[in-house]
Tab-separated table of C-alpha atoms and ligand atoms in Angstrom:
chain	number	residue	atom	x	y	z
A	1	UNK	CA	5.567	14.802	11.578
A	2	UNK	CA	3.900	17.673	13.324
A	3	UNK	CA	3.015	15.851	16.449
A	4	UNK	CA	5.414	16.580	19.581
A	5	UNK	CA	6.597	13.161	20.172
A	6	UNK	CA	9.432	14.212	22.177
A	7	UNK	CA	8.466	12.005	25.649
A	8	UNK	CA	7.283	9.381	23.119
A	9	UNK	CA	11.202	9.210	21.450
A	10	UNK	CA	13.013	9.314	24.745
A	11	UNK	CA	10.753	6.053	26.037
A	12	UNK	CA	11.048	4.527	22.937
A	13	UNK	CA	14.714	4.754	23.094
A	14	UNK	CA	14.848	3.350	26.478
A	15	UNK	CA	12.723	0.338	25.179
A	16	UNK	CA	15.114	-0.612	22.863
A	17	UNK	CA	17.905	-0.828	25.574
A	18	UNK	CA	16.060	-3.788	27.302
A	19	UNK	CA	13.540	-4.740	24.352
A	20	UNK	CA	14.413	-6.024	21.067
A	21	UNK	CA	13.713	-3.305	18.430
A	22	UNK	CA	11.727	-2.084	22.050
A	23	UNK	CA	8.463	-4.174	21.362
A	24	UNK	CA	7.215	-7.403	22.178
A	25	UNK	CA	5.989	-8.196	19.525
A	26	UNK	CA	7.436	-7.894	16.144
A	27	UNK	CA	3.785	-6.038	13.889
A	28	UNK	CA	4.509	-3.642	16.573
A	29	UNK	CA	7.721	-1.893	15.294
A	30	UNK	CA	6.830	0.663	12.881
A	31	UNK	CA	10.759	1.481	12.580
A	32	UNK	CA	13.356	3.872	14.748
A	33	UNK	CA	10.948	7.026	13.942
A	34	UNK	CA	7.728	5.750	14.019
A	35	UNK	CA	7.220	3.513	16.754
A	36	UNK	CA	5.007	5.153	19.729
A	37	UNK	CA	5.053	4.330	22.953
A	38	UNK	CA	0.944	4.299	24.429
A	39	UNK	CA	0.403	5.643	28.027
A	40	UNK	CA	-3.585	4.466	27.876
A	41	UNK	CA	-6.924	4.359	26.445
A	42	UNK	CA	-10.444	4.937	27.126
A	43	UNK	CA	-13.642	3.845	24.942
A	44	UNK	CA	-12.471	4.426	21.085
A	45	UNK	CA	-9.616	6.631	22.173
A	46	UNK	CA	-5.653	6.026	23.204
A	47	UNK	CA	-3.096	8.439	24.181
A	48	UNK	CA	0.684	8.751	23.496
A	49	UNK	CA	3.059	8.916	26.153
A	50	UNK	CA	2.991	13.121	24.960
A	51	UNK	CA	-0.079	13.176	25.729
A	52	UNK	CA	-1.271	13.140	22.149
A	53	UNK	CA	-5.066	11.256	21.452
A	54	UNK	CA	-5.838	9.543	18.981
A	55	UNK	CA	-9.044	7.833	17.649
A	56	UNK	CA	-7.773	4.287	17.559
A	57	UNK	CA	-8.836	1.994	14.675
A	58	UNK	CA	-6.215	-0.484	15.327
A	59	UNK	CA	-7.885	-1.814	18.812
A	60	UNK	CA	-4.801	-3.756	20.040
A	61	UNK	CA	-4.991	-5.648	16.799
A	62	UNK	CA	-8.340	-5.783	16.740
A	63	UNK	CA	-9.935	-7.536	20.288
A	64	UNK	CA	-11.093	-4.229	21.606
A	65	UNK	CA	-14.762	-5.137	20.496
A	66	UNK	CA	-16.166	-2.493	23.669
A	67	UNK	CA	-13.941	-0.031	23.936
A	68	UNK	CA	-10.747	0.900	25.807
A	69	UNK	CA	-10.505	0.309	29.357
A	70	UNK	CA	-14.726	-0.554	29.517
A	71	UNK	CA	-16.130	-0.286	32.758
A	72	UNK	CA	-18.466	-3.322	33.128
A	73	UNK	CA	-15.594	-5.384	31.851
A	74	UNK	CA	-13.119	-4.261	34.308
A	75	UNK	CA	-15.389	-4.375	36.924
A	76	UNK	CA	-16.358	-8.140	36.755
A	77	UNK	CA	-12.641	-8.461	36.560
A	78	UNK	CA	-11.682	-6.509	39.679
A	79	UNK	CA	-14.846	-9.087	41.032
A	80	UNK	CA	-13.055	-11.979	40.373
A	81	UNK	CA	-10.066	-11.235	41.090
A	82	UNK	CA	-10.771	-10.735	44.316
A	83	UNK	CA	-11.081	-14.354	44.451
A	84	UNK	CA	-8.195	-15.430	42.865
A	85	UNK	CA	-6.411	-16.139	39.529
A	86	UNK	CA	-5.823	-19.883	39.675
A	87	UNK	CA	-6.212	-23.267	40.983
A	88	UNK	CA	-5.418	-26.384	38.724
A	89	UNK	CA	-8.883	-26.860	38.948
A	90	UNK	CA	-12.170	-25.896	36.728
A	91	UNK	CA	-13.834	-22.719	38.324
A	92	UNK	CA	-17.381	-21.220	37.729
A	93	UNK	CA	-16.100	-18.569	35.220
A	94	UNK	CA	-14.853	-20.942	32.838
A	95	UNK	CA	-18.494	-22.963	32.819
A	96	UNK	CA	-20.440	-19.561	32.396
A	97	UNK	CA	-17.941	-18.264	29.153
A	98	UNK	CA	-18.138	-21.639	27.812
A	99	UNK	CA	-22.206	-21.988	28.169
A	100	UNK	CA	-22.138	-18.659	26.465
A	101	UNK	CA	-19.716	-19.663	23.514
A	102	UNK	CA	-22.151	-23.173	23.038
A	103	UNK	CA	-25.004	-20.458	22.795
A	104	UNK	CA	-23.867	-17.726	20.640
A	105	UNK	CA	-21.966	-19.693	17.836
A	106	UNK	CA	-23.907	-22.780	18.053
A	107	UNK	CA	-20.913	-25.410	18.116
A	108	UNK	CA	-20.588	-28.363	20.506
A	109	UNK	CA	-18.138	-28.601	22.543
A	110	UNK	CA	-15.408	-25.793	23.410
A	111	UNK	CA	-11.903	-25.714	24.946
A	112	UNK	CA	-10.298	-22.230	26.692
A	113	UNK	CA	-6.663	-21.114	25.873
A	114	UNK	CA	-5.244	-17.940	26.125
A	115	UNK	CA	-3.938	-16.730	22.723
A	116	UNK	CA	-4.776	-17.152	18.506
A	117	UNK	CA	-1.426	-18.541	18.477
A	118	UNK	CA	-2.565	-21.133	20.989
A	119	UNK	CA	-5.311	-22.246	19.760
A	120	UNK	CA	-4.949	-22.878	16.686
A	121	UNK	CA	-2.141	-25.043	16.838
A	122	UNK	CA	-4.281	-27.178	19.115
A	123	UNK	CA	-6.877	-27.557	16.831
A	124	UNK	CA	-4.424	-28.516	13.970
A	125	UNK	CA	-3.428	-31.604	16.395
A	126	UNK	CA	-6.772	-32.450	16.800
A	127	UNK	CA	-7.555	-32.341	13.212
A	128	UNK	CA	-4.582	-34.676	12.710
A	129	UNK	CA	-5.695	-36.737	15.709
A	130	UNK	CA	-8.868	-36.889	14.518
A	131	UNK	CA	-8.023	-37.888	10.910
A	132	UNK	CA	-5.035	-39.640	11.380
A	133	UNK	CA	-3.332	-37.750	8.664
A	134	UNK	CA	-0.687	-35.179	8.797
A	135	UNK	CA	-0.941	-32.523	6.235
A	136	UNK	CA	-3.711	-29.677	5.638
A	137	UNK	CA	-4.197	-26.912	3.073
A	138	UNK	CA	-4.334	-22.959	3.803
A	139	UNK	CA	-4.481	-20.126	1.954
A	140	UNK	CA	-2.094	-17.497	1.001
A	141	UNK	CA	-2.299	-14.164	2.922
A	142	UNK	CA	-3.448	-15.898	5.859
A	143	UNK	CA	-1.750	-15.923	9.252
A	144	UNK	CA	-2.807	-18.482	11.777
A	145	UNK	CA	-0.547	-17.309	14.268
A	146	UNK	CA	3.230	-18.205	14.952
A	147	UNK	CA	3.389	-21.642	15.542
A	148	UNK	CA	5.917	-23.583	12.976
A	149	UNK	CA	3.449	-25.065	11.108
A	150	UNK	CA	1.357	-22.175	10.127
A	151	UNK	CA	4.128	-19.684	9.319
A	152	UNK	CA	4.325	-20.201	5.258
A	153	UNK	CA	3.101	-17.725	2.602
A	154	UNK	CA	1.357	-14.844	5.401
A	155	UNK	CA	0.402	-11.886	4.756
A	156	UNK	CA	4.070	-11.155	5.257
A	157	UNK	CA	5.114	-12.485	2.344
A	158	UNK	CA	5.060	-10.350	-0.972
A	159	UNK	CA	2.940	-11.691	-3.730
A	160	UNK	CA	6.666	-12.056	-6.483
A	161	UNK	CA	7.969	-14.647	-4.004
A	162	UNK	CA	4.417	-17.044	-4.231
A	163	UNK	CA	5.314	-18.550	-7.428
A	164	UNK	CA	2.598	-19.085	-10.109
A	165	UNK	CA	-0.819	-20.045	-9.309
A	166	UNK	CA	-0.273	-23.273	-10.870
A	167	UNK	CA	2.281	-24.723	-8.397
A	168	UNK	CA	2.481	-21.825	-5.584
A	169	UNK	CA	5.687	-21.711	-3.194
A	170	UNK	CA	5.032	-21.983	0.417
A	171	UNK	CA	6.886	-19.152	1.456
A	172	UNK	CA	8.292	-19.464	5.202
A	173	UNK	CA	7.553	-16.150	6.948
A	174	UNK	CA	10.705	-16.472	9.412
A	175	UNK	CA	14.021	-18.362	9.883
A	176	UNK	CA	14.191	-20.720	12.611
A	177	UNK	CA	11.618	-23.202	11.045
A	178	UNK	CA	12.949	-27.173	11.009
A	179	UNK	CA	13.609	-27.485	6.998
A	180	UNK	CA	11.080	-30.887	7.582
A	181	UNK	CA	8.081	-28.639	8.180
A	182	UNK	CA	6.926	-27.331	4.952
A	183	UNK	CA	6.370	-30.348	4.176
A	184	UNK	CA	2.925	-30.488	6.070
A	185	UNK	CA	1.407	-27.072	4.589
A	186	UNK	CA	-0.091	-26.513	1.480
A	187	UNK	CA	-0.805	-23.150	0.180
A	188	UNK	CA	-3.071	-22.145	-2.191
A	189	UNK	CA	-4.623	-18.697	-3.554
A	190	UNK	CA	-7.762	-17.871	-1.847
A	191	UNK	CA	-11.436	-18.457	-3.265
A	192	UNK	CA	-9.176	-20.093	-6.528
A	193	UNK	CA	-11.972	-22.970	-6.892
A	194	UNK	CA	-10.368	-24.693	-9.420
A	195	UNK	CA	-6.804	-25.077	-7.329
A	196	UNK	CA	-8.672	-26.460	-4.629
A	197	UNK	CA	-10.523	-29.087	-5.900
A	198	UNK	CA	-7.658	-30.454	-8.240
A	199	UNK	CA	-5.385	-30.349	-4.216
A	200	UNK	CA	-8.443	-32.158	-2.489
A	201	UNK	CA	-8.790	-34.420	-4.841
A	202	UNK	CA	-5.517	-35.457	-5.940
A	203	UNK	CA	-4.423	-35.697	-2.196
A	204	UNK	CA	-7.191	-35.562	0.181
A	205	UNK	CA	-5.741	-39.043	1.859
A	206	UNK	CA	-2.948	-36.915	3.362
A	207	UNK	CA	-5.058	-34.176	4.385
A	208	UNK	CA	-6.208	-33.913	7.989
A	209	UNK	CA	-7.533	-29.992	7.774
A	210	UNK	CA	-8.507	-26.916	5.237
A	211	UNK	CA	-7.934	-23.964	8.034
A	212	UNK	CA	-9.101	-20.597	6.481
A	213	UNK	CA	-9.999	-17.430	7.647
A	214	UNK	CA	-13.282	-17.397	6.645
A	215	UNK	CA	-12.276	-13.224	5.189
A	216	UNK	CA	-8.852	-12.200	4.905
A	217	UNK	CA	-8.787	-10.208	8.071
A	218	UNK	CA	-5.146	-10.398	7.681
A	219	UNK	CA	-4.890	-9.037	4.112
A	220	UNK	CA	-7.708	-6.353	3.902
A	221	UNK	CA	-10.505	-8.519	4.548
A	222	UNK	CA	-10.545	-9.405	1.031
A	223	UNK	CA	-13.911	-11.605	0.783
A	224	UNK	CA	-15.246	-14.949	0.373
A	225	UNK	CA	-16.607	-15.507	-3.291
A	226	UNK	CA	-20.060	-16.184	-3.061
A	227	UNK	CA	-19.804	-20.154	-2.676
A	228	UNK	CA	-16.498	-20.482	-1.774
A	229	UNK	CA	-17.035	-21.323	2.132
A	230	UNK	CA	-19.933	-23.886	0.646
A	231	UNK	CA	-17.104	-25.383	-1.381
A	232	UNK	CA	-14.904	-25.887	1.172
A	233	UNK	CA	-17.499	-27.336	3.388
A	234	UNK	CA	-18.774	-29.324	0.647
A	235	UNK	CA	-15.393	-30.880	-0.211
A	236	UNK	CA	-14.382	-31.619	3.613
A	237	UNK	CA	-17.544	-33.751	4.235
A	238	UNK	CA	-16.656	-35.922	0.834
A	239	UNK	CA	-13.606	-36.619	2.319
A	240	UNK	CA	-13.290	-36.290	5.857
A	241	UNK	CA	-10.925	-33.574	6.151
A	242	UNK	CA	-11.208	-31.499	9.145
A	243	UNK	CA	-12.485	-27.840	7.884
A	244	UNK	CA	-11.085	-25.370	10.525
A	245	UNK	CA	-12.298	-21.511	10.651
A	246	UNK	CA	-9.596	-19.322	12.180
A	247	UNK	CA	-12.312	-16.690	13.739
A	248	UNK	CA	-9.125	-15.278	15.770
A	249	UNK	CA	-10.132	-12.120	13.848
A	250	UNK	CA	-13.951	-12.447	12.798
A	251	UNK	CA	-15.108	-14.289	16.141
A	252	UNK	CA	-17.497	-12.188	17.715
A	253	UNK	CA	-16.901	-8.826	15.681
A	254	UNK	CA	-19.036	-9.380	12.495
A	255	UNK	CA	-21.658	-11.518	14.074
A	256	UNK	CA	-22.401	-13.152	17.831
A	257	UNK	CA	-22.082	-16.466	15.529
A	258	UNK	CA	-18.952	-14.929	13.895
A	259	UNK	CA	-18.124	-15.917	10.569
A	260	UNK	CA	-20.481	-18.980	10.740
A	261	UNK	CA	-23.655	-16.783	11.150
A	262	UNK	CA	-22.673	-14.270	8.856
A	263	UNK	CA	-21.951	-16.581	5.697
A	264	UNK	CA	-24.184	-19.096	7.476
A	265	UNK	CA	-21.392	-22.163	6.636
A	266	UNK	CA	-20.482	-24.352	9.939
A	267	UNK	CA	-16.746	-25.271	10.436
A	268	UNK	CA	-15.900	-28.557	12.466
A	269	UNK	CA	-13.357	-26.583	14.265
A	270	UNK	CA	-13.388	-23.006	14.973
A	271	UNK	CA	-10.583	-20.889	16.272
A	272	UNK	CA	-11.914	-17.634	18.632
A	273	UNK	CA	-9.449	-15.110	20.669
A	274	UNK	CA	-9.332	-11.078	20.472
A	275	UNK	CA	-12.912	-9.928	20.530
A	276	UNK	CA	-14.131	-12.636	23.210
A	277	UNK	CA	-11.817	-10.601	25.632
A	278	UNK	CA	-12.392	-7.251	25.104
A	279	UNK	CA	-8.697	-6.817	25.173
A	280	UNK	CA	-7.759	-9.725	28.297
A	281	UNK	CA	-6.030	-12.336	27.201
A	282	UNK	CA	-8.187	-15.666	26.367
A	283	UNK	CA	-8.757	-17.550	23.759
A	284	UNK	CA	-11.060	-20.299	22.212
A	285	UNK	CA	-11.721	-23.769	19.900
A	286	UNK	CA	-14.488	-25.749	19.740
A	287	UNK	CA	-15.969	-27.597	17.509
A	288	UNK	CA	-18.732	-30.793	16.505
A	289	UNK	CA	-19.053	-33.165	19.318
A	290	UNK	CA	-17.345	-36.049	17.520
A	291	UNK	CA	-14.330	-34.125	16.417
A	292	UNK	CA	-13.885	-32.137	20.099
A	293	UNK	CA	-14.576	-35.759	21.535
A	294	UNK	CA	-10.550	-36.493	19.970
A	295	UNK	CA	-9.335	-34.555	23.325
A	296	UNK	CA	-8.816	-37.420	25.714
A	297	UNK	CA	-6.725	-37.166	28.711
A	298	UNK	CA	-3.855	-39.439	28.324
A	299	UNK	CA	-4.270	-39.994	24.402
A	300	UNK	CA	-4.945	-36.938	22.891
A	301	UNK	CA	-3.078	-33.836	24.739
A	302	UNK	CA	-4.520	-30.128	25.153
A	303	UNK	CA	-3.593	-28.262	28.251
A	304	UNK	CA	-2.001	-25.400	29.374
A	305	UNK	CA	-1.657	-23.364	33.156
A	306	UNK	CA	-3.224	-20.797	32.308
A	307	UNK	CA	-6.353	-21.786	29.720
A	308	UNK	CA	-9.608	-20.465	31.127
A	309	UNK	CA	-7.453	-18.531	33.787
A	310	UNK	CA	-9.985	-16.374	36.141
A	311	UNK	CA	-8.994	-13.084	34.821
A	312	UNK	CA	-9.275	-14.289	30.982
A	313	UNK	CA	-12.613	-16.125	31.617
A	314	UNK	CA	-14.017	-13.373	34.223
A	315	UNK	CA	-13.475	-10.594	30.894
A	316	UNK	CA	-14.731	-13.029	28.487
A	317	UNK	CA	-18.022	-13.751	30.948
A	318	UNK	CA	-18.343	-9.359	30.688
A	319	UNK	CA	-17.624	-9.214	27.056
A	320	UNK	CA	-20.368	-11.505	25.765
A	321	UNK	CA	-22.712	-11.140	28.392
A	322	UNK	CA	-22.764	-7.544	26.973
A	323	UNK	CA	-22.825	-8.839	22.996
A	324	UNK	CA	-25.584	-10.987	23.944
A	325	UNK	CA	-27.900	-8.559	25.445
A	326	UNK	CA	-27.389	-5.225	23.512
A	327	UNK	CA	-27.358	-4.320	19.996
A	328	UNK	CA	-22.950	-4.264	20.006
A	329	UNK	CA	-22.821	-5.844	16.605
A	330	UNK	CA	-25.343	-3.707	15.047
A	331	UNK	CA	-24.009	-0.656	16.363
A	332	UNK	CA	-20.864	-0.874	15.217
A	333	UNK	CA	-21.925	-2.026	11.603
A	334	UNK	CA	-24.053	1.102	10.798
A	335	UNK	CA	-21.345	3.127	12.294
A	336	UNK	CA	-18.846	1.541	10.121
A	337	UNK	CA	-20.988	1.789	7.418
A	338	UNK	CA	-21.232	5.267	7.817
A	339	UNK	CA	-17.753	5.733	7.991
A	340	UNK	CA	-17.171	3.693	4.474
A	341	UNK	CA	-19.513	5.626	3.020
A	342	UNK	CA	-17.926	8.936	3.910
A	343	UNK	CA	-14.293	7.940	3.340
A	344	UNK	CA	-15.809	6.561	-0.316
A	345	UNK	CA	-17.404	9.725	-1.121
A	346	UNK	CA	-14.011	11.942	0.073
A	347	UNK	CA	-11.740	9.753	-2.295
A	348	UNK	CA	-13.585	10.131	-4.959
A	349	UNK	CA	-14.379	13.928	-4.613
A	350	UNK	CA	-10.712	14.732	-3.729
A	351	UNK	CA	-8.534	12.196	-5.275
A	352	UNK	CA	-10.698	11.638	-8.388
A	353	UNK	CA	-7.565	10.341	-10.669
A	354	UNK	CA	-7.168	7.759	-7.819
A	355	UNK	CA	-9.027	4.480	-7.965
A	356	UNK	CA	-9.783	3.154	-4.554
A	357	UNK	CA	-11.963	0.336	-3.451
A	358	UNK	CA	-13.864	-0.267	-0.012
A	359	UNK	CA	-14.156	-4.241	1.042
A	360	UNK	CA	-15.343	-6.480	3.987
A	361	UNK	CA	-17.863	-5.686	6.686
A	362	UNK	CA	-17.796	-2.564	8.411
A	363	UNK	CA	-16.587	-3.769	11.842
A	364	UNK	CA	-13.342	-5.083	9.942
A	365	UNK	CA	-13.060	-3.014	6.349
A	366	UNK	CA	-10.126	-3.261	4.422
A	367	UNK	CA	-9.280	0.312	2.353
A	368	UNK	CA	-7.209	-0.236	-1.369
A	369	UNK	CA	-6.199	2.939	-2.813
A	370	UNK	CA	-4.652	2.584	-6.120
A	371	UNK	CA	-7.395	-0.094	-8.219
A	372	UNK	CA	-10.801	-0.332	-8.032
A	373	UNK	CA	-11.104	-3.684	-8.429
A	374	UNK	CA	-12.206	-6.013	-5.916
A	375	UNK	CA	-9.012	-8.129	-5.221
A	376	UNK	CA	-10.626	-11.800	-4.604
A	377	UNK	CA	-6.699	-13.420	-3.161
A	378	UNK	CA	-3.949	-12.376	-1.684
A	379	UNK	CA	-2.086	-11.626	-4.721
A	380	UNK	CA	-4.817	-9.324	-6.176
A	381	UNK	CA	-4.947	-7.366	-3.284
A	382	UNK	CA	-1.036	-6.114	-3.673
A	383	UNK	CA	-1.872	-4.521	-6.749
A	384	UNK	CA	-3.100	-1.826	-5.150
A	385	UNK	CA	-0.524	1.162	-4.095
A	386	UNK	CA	1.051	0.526	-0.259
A	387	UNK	CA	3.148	3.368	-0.721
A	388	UNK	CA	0.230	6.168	-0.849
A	389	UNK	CA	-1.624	4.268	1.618
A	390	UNK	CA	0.843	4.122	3.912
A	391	UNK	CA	1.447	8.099	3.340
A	392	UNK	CA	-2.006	8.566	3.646
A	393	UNK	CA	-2.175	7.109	6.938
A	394	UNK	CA	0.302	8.631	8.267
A	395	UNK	CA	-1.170	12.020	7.402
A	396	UNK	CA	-4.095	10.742	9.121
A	397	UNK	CA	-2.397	9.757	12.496
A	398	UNK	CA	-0.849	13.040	12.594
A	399	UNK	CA	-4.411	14.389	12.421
A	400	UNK	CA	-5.405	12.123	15.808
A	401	UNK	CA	-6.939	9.320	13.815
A	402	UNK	CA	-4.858	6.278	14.231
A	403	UNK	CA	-5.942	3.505	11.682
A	404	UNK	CA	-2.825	0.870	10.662
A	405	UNK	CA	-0.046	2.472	7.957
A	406	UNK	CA	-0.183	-1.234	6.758
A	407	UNK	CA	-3.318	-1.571	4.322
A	408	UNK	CA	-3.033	-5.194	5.239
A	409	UNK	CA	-5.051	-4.107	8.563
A	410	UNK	CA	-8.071	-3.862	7.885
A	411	UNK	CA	-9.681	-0.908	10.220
A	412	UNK	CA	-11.556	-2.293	13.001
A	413	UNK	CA	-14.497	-0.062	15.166
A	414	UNK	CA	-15.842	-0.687	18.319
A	415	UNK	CA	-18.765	-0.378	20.338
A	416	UNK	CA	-17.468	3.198	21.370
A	417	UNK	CA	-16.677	4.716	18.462
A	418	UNK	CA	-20.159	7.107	18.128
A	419	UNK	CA	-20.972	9.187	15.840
A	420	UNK	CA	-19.184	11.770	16.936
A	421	UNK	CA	-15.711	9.667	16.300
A	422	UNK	CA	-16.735	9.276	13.450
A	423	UNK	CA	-17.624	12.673	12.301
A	424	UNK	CA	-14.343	13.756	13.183
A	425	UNK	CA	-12.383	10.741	11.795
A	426	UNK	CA	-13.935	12.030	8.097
A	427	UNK	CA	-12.964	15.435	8.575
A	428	UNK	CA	-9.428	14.203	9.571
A	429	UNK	CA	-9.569	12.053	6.411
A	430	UNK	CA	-10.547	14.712	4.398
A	431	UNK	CA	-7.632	17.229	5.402
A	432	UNK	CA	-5.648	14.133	4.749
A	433	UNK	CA	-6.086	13.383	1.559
A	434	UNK	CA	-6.202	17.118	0.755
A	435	UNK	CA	-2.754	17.014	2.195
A	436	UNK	CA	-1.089	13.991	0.349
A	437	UNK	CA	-2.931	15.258	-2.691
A	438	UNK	CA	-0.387	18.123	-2.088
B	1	PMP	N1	-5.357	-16.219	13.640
B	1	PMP	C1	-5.690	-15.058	13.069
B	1	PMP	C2	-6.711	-15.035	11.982
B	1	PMP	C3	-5.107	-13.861	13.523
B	1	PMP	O1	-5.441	-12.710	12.925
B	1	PMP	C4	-4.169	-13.910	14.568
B	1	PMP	C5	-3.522	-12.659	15.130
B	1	PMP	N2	-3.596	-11.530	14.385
B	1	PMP	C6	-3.851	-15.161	15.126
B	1	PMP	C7	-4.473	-16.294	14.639
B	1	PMP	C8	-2.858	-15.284	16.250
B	1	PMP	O2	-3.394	-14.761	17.411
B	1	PMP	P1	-2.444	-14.312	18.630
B	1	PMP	O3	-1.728	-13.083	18.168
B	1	PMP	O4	-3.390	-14.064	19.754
B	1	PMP	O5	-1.516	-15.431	18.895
């Protein structure tokens, strides 16, 4: 590494003297070497406590839909803070984000919460309170978030340990799970058509939800076959199984509808955090009428302290006020596009022995070195080479371009990132490659 990380290594060894592993949160630990330590960020930039920048293409895990530190957002934060955080009662805020959620997706009813994780455990229990049946189907490379329940066969898990496609293994992600959960989740391979129908069919009685990710923003946004979502929805409706999309991910970043929009396919329940935020913690579900219409105080629970919190709600009132009324979306897609293109066109001119294959839309692109086919599951997708990916990478963060070393992330862009990021992200990548090559 030619980066001076010196300040970086010293704070990072101080973290890890009152932090587990000195993070707090486990995808953050890169391992003893390689773990930095951010002072801040500003627009489509972050900075190291050294003092090293770096165009970010992580975005805190992908909410920061604006840009670092974004002044209109912070400012109608500062506004309503001013005014206090919280008062066991509904405020203003939380009508305005959820007027604007109604509008810009086009579902029913919505509820606020503060995380992914949150919210999509609620809307499992209201898919089981709903159906009155206890099991659901997901797919393999998903994560949902780290609720019990969801934690089987993630994107953590490597493709050897899934079994065949026949009868896949749910794989539990971490220890600490009751030995009585696994029973509830099925896992199947992604956009497998035949898989699913034989599950729905042979046990659709037990099955209160399908929860997908409507791409596999966890596993390179690996896409939808065409008519896949249309399955799912198709199956769901013949027998009233609850279909869920986890938009934790896609929710606001590859269309104001999200996922919905863009493959025009409506979910009962959809799951919304990171982009809504810009970054502040808050979190979404919401849903059909008659399926949101389950939550009923005293008889069906969701709560929480903190959902639609002033400081969540006040960002999330900034951040979509500002998707709704200039071109965000569309910004950021020819940008990204821009940037495929030219990371395309640099892999094949420098590494031409070295299949590679661009996927997903550009505001969330997955990157496969290694095959250049289009892996259409989980399992496809870790065919490709992790190793020179990962080297790759980290060639390119020591070149001030800081996408994931995990190919799993997919790269995400925001509003910030101009053309002038860009430029300079493809002749990092180029010197990169050049350098790996070596
Ligand atoms: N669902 C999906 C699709 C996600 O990608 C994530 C987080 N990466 C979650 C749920 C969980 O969200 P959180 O980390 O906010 O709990």
């Amino acid at each position: 590494m030619t980066l001076d990380l010196t300040e970086t290594r010293a704070l990072y060894e101080k973290a890890q003297q009152y932090i587990p592993y000195g993070v707090n949160s486990n995808f953050r630990y890169w391992g003893p070497e390689d773990t930095w330590v951010i002072s801040h960020g500003k627009g489509a930039r972050v900075w190291d406590i050294d003092g090293n920048s770096y165009i970010d293409y992580r975005l805190g895990f992908g909410p920061v839909i604006l840009g670092h530190s974004y002044q209109r957002v912070n400012e109608r934060v500062v506004e309503a803070l001013e005014g206090g955080t919280i008062f066991a009662w509904t405020t203003p805020w939380e009508i305005k984000v959820a007027e604007r959620i109604v509008r810009m997706t086009g579902i029913d009813k919505v509820r606020l919460g503060n995380t992914g994780t949150e919210v999509t455990m609620h809307a499992l229990r209201v898919a089981r309170a709903y159906t009155g049946r206890e099991r659901f189907i997901k797919f393999e490379g998903q994560y949902h978030g780290q609720h019990d329940y969801v934690m089987f066969s993630t994107a953590s898990t490597s493709a050897g340990a899934l079994g065949s496609r026949r009868n896949p293994i749910n794989v539990q992600t971490t220890s600490g799970i009751p030995e009585g959960i696994r029973q509830y989740v099925i896992n199947l391979p992604f956009n497998d058509f035949e898989r699913l129908e034989e599950t729905v069919e042979a046990r659709w009685h037990e099955l209160a939800a399908i929860f997908v990710e409507p791409l596999l923003g966890n596993a390179a946004s690996v896409m939808p076959r065409p008519g896949w979502l249309e399955k799912l929805r198709e199956l769901c409706d013949r027998y009233g199984i609850v279909l869920v999309f986890d938009e934790v991910k896609t929710g606001f970043r590859i269309a104001n509808g999200g996922a919905q929009e863009y493959f025009g396919v409506r979910a009962d329940l959809v799951t919304y955090a990171k982009a809504m935020g810009n970054g502040f913690p808050i979190a979404a579900f919401g849903g059909k009428e008659e399926v949101m219409a389950t939550i009923e105080p005293g008889r069906v629970a969701h709560g929480g302290t903190y959902s639609g919190n002033v400081v969540g709600a006040a960002a999330a009132d900034a951040t979509l006020e500002i998707l709704e009324n200039e071109p965000v979306i569309d910004t950021i897609f020819k940008r990204g596009q821009r940037l495929m293109d030219g990371i395309d066109e640099i892999l094949t001119e420098v590494l031409p022995d070295t299949p590679h294959r661009l996927i997903g839309p550009p505001p969330i692109f997955g990157l496969i070195l290694g095959t250049d086919e289009e892996p259409t599951d989980f399992r496809a997708y870790q065919e490709g080479d992790g190793d020179l990916y990962e080297r790759l990478m980290m060639a390119l963060i020591e070149r001030g371009v800081m996408p994931d070393s995990d190919g799993r992330e997919p790269w995400f862009l925001s509003y910030s990132h101009g053309d002038e990021e860009i430029g300079k992200t493809l002749t990092a990548f180029a010197d990169a490659v050049k350098a790996v090559r070596r």
